[in-house]
XYZ file of C-alpha atoms in Angstrom:
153
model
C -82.948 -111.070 48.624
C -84.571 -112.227 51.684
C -86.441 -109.094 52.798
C -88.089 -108.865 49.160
C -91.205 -110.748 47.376
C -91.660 -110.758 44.090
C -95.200 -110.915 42.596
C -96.056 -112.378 39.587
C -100.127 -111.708 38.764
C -100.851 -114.513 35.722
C -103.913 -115.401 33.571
C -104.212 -118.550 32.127
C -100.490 -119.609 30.668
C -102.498 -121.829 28.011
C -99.798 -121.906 25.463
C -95.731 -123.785 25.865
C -95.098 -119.722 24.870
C -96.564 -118.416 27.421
C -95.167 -121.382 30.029
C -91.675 -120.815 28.385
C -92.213 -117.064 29.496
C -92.917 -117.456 33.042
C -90.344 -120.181 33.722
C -87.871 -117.532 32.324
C -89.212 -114.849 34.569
C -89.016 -116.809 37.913
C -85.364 -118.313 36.548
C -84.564 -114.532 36.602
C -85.470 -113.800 40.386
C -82.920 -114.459 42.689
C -83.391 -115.885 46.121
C -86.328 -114.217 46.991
C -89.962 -114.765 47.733
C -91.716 -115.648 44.866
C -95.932 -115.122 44.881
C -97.889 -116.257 41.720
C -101.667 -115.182 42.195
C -104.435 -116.018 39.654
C -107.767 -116.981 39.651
C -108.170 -121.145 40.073
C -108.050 -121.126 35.987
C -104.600 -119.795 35.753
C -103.098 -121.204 38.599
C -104.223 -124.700 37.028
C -102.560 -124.127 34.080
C -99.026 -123.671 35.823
C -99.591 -126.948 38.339
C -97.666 -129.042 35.730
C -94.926 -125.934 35.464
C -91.288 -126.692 37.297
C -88.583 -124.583 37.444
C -85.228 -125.783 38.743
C -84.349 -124.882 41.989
C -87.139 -121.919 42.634
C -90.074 -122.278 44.260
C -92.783 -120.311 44.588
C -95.728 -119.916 46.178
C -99.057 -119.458 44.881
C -102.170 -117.696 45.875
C -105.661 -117.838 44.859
C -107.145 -114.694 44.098
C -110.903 -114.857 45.605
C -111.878 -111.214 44.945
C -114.438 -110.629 42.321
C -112.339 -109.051 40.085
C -109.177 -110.637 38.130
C -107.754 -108.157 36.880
C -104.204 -106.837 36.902
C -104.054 -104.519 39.554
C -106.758 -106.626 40.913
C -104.365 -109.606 40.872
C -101.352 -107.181 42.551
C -103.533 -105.816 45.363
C -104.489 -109.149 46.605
C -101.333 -110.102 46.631
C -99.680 -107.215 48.777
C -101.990 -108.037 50.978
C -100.468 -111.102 51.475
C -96.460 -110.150 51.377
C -94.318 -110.173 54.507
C -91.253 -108.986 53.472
C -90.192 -104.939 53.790
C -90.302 -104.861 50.136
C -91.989 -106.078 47.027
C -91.666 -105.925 43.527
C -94.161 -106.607 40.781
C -93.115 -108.778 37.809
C -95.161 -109.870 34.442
C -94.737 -113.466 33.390
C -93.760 -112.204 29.774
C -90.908 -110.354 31.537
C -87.784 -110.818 33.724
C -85.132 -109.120 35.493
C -81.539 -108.272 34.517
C -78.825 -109.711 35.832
C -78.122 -106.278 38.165
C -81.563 -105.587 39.293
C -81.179 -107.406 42.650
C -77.700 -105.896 43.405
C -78.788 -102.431 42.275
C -81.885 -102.715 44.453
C -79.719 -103.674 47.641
C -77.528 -100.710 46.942
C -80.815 -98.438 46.764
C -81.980 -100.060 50.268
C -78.808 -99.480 51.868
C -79.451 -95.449 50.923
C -83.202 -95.920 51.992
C -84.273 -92.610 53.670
C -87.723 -92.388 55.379
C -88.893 -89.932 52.441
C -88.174 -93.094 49.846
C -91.018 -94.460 48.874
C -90.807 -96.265 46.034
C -87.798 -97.540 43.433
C -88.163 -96.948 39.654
C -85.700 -98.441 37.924
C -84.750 -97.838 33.837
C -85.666 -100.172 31.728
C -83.644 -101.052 28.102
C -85.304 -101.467 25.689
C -84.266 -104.007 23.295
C -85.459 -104.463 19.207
C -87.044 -107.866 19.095
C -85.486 -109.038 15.730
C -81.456 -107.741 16.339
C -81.596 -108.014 19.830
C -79.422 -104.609 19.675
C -80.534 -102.087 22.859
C -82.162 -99.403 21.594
C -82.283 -96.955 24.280
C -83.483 -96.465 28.057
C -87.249 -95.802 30.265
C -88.775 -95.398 33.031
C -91.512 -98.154 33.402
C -93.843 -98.520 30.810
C -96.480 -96.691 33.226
C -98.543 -95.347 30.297
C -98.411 -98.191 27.843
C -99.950 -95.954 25.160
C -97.522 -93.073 25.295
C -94.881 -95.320 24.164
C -96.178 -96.291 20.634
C -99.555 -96.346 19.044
C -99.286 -100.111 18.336
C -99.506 -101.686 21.100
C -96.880 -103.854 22.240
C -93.920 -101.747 20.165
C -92.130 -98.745 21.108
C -91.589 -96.369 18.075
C -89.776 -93.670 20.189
C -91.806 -90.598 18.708
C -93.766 -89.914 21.670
């Protein structure tokens, strides 16, 4: 989508996992912008990183804080597209994301602000869907392990 940028906010990728991860989240963005901010640290540890056919650009983040949101507001500063998305490096979109976000854009009132799409959730191990959510806004009132969801809350 050429009106969209897609950020990806990364610490250091210091493992083939966690390379193997991002290369499958910027495989899964279409044709759009692609920003990966980090600190000089993590951006060093993805200079050797290629993905076929994407490119991306990336941005050093010179505030004094690294953190996430840290990461994503340095960043918006920086898009010039109508729209942007935020994706992790662990994660990556679905094969309808892109269309179903056109088809939201193409309803866009002026009293749309933002798009939340669902999310599946799928079990690790069967690789069975287990159900549907919002975004995972409030990590810890989806499981009290973090990094499961155990669909009691």
């Amino acid at each position: 989508m050429e009106n969209l940028t897609v950020i990806i906010p990364i610490n250091k990728l210091d493992t083939d996992e966690k390379k193997n991860l991002f290369i499958n989240a910027v495989s899964s963005v279409d044709d759009s912008n692609i920003i990966v901010v980090g600190d000089d640290e993590a951006l060093d540890t993805i200079s050797d990183v290629k993905v076929d056919g994407k490119m991306f650009a990336t941005i050093k983040n010179t505030s004094k804080d690294n953190g996430y949101t840290s990461q994503v507001n340095f960043a918006v500063k920086k898009v010039n597209t109508d729209y942007f998305t935020v994706l992790e490096f662990d994660d990556k979109f679905s094969s309808i994301w892109f269309s179903n976000l056109k088809t939201y854009i193409e309803h866009d009132t002026n009293d749309i602000f933002a798009y939340l799409p669902l999310t599946e959730m799928v079990d690790y191990e069967s690789k069975e869907s287990i159900g549907y959510s919002n975004e995972a806004v409030w990590a810890t009132s989806f499981s009290d392990e973090l990094g499961y969801f155990d669909l009691q809350s």
